[in-house]
Tab-separated table of C-alpha atoms in Angstrom:
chain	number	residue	atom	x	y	z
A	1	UNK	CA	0.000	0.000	0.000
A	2	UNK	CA	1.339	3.291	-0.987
A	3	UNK	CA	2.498	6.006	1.602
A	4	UNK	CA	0.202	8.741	2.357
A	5	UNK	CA	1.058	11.950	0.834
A	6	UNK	CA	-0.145	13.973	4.295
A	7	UNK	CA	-0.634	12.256	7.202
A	8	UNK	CA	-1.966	14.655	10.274
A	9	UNK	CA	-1.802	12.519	13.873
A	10	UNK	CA	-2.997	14.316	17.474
A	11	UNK	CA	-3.116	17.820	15.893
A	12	UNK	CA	-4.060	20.764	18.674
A	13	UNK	CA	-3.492	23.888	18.838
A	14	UNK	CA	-6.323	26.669	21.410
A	15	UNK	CA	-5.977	29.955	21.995
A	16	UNK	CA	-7.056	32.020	25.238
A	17	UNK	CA	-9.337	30.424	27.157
A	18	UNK	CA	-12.361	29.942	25.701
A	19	UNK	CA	-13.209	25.926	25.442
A	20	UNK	CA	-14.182	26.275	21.427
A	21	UNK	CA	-11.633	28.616	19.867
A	22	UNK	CA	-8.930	26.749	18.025
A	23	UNK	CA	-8.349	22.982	17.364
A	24	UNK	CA	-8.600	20.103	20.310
A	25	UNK	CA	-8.283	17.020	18.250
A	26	UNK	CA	-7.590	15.793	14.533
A	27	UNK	CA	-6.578	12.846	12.663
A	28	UNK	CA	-6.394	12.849	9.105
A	29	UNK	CA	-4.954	10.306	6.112
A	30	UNK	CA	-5.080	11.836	2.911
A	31	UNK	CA	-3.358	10.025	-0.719
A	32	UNK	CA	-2.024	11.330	-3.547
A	33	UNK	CA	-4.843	12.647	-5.987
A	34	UNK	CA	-7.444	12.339	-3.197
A	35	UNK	CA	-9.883	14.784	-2.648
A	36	UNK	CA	-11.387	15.943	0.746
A	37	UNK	CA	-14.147	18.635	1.958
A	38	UNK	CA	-14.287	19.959	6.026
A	39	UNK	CA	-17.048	21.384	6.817
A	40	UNK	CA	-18.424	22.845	10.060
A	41	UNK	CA	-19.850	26.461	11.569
A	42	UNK	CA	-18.294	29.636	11.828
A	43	UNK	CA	-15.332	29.759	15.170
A	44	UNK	CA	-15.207	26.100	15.049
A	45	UNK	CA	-11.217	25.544	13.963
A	46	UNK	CA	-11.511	25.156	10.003
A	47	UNK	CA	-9.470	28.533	9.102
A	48	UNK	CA	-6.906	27.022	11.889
A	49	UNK	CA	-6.539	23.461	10.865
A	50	UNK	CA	-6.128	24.386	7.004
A	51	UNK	CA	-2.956	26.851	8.227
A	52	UNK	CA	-1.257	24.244	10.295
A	53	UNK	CA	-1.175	21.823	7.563
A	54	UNK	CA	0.109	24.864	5.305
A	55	UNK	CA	3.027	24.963	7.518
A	56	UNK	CA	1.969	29.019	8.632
A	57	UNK	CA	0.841	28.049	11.887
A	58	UNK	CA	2.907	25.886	14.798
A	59	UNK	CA	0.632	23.436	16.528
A	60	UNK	CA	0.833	23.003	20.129
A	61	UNK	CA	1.215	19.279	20.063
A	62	UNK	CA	0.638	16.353	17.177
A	63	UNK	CA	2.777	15.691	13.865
A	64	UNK	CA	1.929	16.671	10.347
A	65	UNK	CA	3.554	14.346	7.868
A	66	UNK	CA	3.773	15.872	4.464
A	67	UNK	CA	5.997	13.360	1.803
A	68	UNK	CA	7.199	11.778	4.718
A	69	UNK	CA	8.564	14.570	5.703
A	70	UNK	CA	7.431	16.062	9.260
A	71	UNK	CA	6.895	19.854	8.460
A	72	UNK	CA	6.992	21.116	11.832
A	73	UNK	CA	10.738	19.481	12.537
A	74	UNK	CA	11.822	21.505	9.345
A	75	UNK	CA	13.861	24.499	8.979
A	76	UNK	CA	11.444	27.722	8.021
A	77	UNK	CA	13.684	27.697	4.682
A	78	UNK	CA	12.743	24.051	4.203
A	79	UNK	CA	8.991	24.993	4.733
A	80	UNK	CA	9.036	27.847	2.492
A	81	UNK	CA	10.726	26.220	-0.307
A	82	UNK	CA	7.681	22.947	0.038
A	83	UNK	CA	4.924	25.788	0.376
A	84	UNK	CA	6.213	27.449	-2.455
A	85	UNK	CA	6.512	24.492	-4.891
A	86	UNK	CA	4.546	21.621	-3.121
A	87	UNK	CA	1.924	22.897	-1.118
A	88	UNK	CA	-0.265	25.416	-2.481
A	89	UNK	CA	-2.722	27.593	-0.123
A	90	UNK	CA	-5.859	29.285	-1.311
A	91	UNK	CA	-6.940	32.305	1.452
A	92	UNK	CA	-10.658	32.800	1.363
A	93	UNK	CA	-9.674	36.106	1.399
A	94	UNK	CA	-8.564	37.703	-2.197
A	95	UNK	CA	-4.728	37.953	-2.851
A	96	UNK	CA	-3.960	40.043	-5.730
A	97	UNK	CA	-2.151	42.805	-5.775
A	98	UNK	CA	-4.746	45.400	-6.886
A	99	UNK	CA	-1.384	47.578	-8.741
A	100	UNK	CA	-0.379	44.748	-10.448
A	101	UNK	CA	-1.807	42.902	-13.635
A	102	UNK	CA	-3.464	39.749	-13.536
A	103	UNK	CA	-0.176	38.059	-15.053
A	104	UNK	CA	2.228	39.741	-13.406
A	105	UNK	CA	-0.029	38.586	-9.981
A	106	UNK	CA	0.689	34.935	-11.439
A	107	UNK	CA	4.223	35.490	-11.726
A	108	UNK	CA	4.863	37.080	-8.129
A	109	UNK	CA	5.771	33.936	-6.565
A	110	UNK	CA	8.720	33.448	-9.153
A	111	UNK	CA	9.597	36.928	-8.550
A	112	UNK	CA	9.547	36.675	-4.425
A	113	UNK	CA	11.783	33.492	-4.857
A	114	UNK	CA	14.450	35.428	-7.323
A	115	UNK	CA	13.546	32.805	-10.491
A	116	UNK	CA	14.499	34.564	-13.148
A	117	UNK	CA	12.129	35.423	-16.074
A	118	UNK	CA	12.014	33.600	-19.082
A	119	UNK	CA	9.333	33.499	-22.306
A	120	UNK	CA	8.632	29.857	-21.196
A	121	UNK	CA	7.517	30.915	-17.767
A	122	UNK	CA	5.674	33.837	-18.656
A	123	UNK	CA	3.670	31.162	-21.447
A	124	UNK	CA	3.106	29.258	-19.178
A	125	UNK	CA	1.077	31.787	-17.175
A	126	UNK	CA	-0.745	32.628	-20.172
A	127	UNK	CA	-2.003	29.064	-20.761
A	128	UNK	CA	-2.977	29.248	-16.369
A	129	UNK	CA	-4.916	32.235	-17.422
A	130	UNK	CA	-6.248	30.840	-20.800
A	131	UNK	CA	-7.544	27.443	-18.725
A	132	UNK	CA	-9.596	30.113	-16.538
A	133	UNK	CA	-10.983	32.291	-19.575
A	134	UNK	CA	-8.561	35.425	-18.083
A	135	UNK	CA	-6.184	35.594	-21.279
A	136	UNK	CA	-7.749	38.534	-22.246
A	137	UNK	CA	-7.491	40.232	-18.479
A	138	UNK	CA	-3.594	39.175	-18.466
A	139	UNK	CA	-2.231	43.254	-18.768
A	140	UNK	CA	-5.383	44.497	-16.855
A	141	UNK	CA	-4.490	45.364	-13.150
A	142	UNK	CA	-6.475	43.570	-10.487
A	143	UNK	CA	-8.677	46.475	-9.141
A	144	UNK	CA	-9.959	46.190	-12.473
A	145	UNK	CA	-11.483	42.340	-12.038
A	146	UNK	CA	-14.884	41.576	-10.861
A	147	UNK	CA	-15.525	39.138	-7.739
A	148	UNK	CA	-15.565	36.033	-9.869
A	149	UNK	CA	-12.283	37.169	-12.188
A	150	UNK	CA	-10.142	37.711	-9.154
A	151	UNK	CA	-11.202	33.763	-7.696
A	152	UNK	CA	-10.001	32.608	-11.568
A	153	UNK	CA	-6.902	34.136	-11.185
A	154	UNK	CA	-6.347	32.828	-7.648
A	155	UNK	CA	-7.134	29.755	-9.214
A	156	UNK	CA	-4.748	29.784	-11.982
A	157	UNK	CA	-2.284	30.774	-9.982
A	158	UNK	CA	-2.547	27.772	-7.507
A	159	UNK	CA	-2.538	26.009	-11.375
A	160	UNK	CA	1.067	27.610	-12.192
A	161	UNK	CA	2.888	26.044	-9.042
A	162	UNK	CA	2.146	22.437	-10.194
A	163	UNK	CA	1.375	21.605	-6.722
A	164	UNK	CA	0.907	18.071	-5.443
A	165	UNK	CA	-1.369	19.411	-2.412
A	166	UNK	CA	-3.803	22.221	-2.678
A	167	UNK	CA	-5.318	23.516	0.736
A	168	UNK	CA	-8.407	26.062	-0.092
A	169	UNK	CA	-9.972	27.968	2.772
A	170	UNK	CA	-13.775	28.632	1.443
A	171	UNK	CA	-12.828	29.582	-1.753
A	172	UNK	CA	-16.257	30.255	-2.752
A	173	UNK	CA	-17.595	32.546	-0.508
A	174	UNK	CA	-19.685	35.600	-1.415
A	175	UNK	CA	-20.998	34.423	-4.418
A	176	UNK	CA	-24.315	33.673	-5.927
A	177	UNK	CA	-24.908	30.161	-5.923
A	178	UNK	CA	-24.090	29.746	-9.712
A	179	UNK	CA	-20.974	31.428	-9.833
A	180	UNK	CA	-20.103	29.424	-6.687
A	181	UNK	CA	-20.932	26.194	-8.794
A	182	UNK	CA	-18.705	26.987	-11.577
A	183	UNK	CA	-15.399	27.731	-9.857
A	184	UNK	CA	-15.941	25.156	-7.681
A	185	UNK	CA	-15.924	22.881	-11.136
A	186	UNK	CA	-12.809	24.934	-12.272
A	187	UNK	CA	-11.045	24.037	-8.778
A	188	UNK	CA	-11.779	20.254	-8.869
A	189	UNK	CA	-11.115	20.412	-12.887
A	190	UNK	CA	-7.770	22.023	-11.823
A	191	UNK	CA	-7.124	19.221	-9.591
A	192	UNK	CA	-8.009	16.362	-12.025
A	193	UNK	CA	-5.527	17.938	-14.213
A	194	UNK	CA	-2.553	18.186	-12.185
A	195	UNK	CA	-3.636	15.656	-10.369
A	196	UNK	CA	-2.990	17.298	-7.329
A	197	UNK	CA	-5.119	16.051	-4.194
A	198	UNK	CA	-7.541	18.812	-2.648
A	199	UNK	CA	-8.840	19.733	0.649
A	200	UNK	CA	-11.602	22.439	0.777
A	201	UNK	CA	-12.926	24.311	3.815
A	202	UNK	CA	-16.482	25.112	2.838
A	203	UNK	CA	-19.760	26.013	4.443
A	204	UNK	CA	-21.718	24.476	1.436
A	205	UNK	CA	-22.910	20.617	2.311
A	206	UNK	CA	-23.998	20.339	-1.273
A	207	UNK	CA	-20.539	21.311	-2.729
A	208	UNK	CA	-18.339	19.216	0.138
A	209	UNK	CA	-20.679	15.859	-0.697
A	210	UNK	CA	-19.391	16.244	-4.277
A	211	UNK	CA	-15.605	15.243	-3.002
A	212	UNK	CA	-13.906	11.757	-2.037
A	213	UNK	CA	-14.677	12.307	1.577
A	214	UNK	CA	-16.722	14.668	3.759
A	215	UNK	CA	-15.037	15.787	7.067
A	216	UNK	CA	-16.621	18.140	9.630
A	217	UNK	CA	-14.745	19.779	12.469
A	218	UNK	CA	-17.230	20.346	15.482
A	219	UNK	CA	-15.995	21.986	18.679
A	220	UNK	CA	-12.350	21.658	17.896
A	221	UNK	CA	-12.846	18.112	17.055
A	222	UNK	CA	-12.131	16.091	13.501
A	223	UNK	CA	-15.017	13.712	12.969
A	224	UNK	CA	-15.335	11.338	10.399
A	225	UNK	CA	-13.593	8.655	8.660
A	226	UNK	CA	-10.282	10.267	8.546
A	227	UNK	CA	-8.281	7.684	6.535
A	228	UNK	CA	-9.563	5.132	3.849
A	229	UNK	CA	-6.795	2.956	5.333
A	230	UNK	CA	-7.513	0.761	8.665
A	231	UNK	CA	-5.508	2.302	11.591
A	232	UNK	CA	-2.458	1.078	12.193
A	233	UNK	CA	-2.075	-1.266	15.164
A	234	UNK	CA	0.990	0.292	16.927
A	235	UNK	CA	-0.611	3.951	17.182
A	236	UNK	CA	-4.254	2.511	18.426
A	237	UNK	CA	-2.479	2.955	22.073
A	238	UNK	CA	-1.439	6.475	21.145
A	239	UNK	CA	-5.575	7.301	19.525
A	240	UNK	CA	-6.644	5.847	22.526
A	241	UNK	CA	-4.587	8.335	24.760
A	242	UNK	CA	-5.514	11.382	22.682
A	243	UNK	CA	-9.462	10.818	23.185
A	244	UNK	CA	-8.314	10.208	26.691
A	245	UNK	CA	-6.751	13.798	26.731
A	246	UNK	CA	-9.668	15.110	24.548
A	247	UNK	CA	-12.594	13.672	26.975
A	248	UNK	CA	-10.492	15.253	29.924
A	249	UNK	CA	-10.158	18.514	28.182
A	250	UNK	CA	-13.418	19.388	27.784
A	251	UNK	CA	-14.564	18.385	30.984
A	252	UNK	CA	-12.074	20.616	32.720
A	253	UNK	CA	-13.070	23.440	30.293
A	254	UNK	CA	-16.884	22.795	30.866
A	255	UNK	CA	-16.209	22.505	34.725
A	256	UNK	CA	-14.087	25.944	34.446
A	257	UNK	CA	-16.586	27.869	32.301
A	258	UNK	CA	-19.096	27.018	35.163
A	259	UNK	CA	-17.554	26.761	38.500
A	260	UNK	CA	-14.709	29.784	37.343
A	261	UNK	CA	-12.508	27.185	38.940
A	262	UNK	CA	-10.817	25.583	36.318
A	263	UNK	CA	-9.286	27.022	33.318
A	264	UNK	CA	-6.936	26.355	30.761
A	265	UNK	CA	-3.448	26.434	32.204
A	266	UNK	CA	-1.647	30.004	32.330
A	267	UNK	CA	1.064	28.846	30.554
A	268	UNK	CA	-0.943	28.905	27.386
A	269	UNK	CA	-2.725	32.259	27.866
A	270	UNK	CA	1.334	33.285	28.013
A	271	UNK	CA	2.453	31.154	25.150
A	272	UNK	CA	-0.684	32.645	22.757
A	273	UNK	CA	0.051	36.667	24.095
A	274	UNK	CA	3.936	36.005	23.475
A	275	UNK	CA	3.146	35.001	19.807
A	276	UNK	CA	0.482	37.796	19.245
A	277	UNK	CA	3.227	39.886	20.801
A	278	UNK	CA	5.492	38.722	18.302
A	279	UNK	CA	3.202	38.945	15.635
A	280	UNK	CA	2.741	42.367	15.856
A	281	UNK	CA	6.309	43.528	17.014
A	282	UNK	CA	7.198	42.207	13.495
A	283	UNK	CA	4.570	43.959	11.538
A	284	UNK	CA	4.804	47.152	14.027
A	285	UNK	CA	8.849	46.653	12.560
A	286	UNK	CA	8.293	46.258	9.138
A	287	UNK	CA	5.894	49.447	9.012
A	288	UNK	CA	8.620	51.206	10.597
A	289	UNK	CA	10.969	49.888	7.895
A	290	UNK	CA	8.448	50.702	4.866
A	291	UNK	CA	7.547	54.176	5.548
A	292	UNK	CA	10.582	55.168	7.825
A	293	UNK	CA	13.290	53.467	6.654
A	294	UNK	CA	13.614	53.374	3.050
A	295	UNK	CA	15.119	56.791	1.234
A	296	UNK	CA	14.347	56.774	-1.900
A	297	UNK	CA	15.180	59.578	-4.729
A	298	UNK	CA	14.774	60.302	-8.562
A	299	UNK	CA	18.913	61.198	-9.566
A	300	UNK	CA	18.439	60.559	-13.068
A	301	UNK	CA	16.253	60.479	-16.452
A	302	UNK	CA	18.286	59.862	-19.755
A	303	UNK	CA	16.966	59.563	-23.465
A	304	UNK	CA	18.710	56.660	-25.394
A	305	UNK	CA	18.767	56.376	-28.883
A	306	UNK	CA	15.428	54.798	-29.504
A	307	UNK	CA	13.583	57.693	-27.761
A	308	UNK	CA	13.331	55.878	-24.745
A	309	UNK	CA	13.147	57.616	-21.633
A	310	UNK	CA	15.452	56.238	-18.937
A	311	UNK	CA	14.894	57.169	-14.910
A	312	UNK	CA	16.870	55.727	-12.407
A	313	UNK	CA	16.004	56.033	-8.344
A	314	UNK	CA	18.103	55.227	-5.688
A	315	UNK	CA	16.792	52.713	-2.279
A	316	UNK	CA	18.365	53.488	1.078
A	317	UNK	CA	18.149	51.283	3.807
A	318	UNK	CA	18.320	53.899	6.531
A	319	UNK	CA	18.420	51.784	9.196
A	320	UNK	CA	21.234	49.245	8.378
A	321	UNK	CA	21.003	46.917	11.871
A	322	UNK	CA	17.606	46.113	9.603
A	323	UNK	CA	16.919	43.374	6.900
A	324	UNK	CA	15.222	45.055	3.632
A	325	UNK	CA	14.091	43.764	0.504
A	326	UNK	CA	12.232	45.082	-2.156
A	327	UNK	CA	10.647	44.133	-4.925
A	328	UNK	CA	9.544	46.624	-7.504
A	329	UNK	CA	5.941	45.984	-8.805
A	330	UNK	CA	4.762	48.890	-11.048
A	331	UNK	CA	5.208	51.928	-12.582
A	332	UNK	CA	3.089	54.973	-13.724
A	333	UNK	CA	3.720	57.845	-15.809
A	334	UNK	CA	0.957	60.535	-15.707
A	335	UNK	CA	0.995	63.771	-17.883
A	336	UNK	CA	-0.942	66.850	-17.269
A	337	UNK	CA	-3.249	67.756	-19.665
A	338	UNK	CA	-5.389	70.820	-18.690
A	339	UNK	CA	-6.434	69.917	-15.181
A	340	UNK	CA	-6.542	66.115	-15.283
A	341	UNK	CA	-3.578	63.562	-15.746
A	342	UNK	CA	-3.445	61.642	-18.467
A	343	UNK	CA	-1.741	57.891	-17.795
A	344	UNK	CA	1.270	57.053	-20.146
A	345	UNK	CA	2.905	53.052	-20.336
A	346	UNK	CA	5.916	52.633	-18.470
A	347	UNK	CA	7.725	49.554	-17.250
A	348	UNK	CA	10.547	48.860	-14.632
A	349	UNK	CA	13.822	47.835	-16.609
A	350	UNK	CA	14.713	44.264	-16.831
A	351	UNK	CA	17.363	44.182	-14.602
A	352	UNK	CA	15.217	45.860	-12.258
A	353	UNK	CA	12.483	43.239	-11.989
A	354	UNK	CA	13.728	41.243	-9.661
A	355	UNK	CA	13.970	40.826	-5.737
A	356	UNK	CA	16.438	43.890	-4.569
A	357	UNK	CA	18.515	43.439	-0.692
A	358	UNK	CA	18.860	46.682	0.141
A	359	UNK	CA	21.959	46.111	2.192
A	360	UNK	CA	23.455	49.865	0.518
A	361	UNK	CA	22.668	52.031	-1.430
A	362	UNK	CA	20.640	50.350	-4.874
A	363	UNK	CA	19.581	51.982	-8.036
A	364	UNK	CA	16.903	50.782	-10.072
A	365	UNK	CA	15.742	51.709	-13.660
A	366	UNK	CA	12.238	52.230	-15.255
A	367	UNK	CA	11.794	52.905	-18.868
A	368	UNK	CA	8.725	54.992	-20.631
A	369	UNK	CA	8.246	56.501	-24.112
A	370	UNK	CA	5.183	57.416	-26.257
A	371	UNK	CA	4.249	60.545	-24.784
A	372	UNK	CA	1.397	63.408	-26.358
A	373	UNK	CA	1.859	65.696	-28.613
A	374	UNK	CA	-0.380	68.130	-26.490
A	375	UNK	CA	-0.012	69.352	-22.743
A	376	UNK	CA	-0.107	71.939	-20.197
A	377	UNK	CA	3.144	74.032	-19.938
A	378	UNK	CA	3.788	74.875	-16.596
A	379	UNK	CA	7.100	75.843	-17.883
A	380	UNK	CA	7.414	76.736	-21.258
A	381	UNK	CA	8.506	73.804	-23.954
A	382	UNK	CA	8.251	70.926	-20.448
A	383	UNK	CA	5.368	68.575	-20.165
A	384	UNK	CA	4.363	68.475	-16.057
A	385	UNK	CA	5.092	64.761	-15.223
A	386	UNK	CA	4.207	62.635	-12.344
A	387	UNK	CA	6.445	59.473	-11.715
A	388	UNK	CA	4.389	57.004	-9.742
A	389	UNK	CA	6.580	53.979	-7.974
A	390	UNK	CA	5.221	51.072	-6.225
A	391	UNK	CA	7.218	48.091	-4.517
A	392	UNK	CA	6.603	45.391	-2.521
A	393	UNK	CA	8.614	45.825	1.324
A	394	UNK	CA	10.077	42.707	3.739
A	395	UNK	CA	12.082	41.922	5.871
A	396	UNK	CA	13.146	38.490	4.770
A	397	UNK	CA	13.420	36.991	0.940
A	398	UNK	CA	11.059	34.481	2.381
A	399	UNK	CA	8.659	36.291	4.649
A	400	UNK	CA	6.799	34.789	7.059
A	401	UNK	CA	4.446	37.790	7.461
A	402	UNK	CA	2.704	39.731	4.387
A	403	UNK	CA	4.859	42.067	2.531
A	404	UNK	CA	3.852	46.051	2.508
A	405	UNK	CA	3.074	48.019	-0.225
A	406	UNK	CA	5.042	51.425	-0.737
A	407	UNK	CA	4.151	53.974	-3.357
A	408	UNK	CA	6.434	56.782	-3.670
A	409	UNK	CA	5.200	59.807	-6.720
A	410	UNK	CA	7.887	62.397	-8.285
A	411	UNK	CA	7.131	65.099	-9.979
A	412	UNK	CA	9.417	66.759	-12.586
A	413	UNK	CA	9.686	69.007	-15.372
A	414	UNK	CA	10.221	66.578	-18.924
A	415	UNK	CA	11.831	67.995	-22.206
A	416	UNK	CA	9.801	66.476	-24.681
A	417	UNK	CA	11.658	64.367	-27.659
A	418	UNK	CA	10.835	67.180	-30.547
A	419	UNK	CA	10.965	70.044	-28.145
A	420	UNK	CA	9.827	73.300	-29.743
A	421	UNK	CA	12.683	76.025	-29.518
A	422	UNK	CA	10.896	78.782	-29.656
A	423	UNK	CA	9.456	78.031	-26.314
A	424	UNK	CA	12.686	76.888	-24.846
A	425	UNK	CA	14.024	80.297	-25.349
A	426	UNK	CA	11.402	81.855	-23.073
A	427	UNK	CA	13.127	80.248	-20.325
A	428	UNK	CA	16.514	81.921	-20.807
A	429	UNK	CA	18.621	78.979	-19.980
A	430	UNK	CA	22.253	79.693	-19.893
A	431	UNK	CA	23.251	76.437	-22.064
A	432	UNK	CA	21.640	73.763	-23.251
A	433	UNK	CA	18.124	72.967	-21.848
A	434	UNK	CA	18.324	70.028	-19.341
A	435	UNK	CA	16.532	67.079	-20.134
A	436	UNK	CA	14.454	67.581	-16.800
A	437	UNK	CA	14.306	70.052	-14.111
A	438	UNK	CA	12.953	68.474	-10.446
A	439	UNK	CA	10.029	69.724	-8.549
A	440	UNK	CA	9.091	68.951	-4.681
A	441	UNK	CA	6.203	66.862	-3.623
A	442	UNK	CA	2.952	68.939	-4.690
């Protein structure tokens, strides 16, 4: 009989003292290919269970055997490298990046990881977003996608990574009942065709019944038949001893929630505040880091020989006891026309596309071109330009915690490519007109 490809024995993991919030007890056998729904009401452990077996979330006691491999006696490299290739993890919260397009949203993970880009990987995201009828979304940015678009993407995404487990967390909710249908057909399609093996947090009976197996987590508890294979004989004695501690627990949790004599033992009121704590030193830190302790500056815009525009910024790390990486993630070019700004295509340079550890100072590179014939002349012969730049902030090249966005905008005066002299002269330069002229924030 073939190995399992995730084997979950004893999981637990509670937080505070309330007897129903987190996980008390779960068992669970899953095989390649195999498909499994949990179901269960709202505060009842799902959302916790489904990020344990993602490797996100330490459990407080139990194993989780993924390939063999037990994730939780792996390094957090070792993790990351199986979540980002193996495992894949579908929030039931949406996770594009609203500034980026649909395909470069695909192609984050490669990006986060340092992979470079090549025309096979970026075809290969086209044929993701083909499968989910987004082709013709691939260059539109994310704010622009309805409710059910942004799921696809999510979905093809998941596709891209080839994984051999994918781990969705209600990835149906808030939508009508037939839109719910049909990407619920696209996920299980998706599976069939990678044949990667599925397990699905859902509220919907009628969708979990269509799976291999239906699980349902009730007051912290796994029920069902968590394994199409008979238990094995020499960890019966160990099942036994984990009801044991499961029957116990709940008593003294009943008897404490009555008799406010009992309660769940300090030391895990402690351990749960000193990982909130943690939590939200390291965001509180990486904040600081985003919006205090990155410089950033425009030095430089050249015009090559194709009438490309050139700009180049320099990144500061101005804390240096700090990790800081950035990734750049768009670019905008806006042009004042009368009182509105008109957008203009730019693009960050190749060599500035990747993953950046701002350990000193870094210059990037952005390119743009194609700009109108007709503007507003603050100064006379200059179009007004705004320079919009957006990256993605952490403190590791693997973060554990969500990467910030920063936007930084510069304004400057722009020589246009067939400048008109006559206008030029207004402005009395002593030589030759620079190419741009500055301005402050405005």
């Amino acid at each position: 009989m073939s190995k399992p490809l995730l084997e979950v024995i004893g999981l637990r993991r509670i937080f505070g003292a309330e007897p129903q919030l987190g996980v008390l007890h779960a068992d669970l056998c899953l095989q390649e290919s195999e498909k499994v729904s949990i179901v269960g009401s709202s505060g009842s452990g799902k959302s916790t269970l489904l990020s344990m077996l993602a490797g996100l979330q330490r459990p407080d006691c139990g194993s989780i055997l993924f390939a063999g491999r037990n994730l939780w006696e792996l390094t957090t490299r070792e993790r990351c490298r199986i979540r980002q290739h193996q495992i894949c993890f579908i929030s039931q919260f949406t996770s594009l990046i609203e500034s980026l397009t649909t395909l470069d949203n695909l192609l984050l993970a490669q990006r986060l990881s340092g992979v470079d880009f090549s025309p096979s990987s970026r075809d290969q995201a086209y044929q993701c977003l083909e499968r989910v009828d987004l082709k013709e979304q691939a260059n539109t940015p994310a704010k622009f996608l309805s409710g059910g678009e942004v799921r696809r993407a999510i979905f093809a995404r998941a596709m891209l990574s080839e994984p051999k487990l994918i781990l969705a967390d209600e990835p149906t909710s808030n939508l009508d009942s037939q839109m719910e249908q049909n990407l619920f057909d696209l996920l299980i399609d998706i599976c069939q065709q990678s044949d990667s093996a599925l397990i699905v947090v859902t509220h919907n009976v009628s969708l979990a019944d269509r799976l291999d197996r239906r699980l349902t987590l009730e007051d912290g508890i796994l029920h069902g038949d968590p394994t199409h294979n008979p238990p094995r004989a020499e960890s019966q004695p160990q099942l036994e001893q984990n009801k044991s501690l499961v029957l116990f627990s709940r008593r003294a949790l009943l008897i404490g929630s009555v008799l406010s004599l009992v309660s769940v033992p300090v030391w895990i009121e402690r351990n749960a505040q000193r990982l909130r704590n943690k939590s939200l030193l390291e965001r509180s830190k990486l904040e600081r880091l985003t919006f205090s302790g990155l410089g950033t500056e425009l030095v430089d815009i050249k015009l090559d020989r194709k009438d490309m525009y050139i700009g180049s910024v320099t990144i500061d790390n101005l804390d240096v006891t700090q990790d800081l990486f950035l990734l750049p993630t768009n670019v905008e070019i806006f042009v004042q026309a009368g009182t509105a700004w008109s957008p203009f295509p730019a693009v960050w340079s190749l060599s500035s596309q990747s993953v950046v550890h701002v350990d000193r100072q870094r210059v990037l590179t952005f390119e743009f071109s194609d700009l109108p014939e007709k503007y507003t002349e603050l100064v006379p012969g200059y179009l007004h330009v705004r320079i919009n730049l957006t990256y993605l902030i952490a403190n590791s090249p693997q973060p554990q915690y969500s990467p910030l966005e920063r936007r930084d905008s510069f304004f400057v005066y722009l020589l246009p490519i067939n400048p008109n002299p006559e206008r030029l002269e207004l402005n009395h330069f002593p030589g030759q007109p620079p190419l741009f002229i500055p301005m402050p924030p405005h």
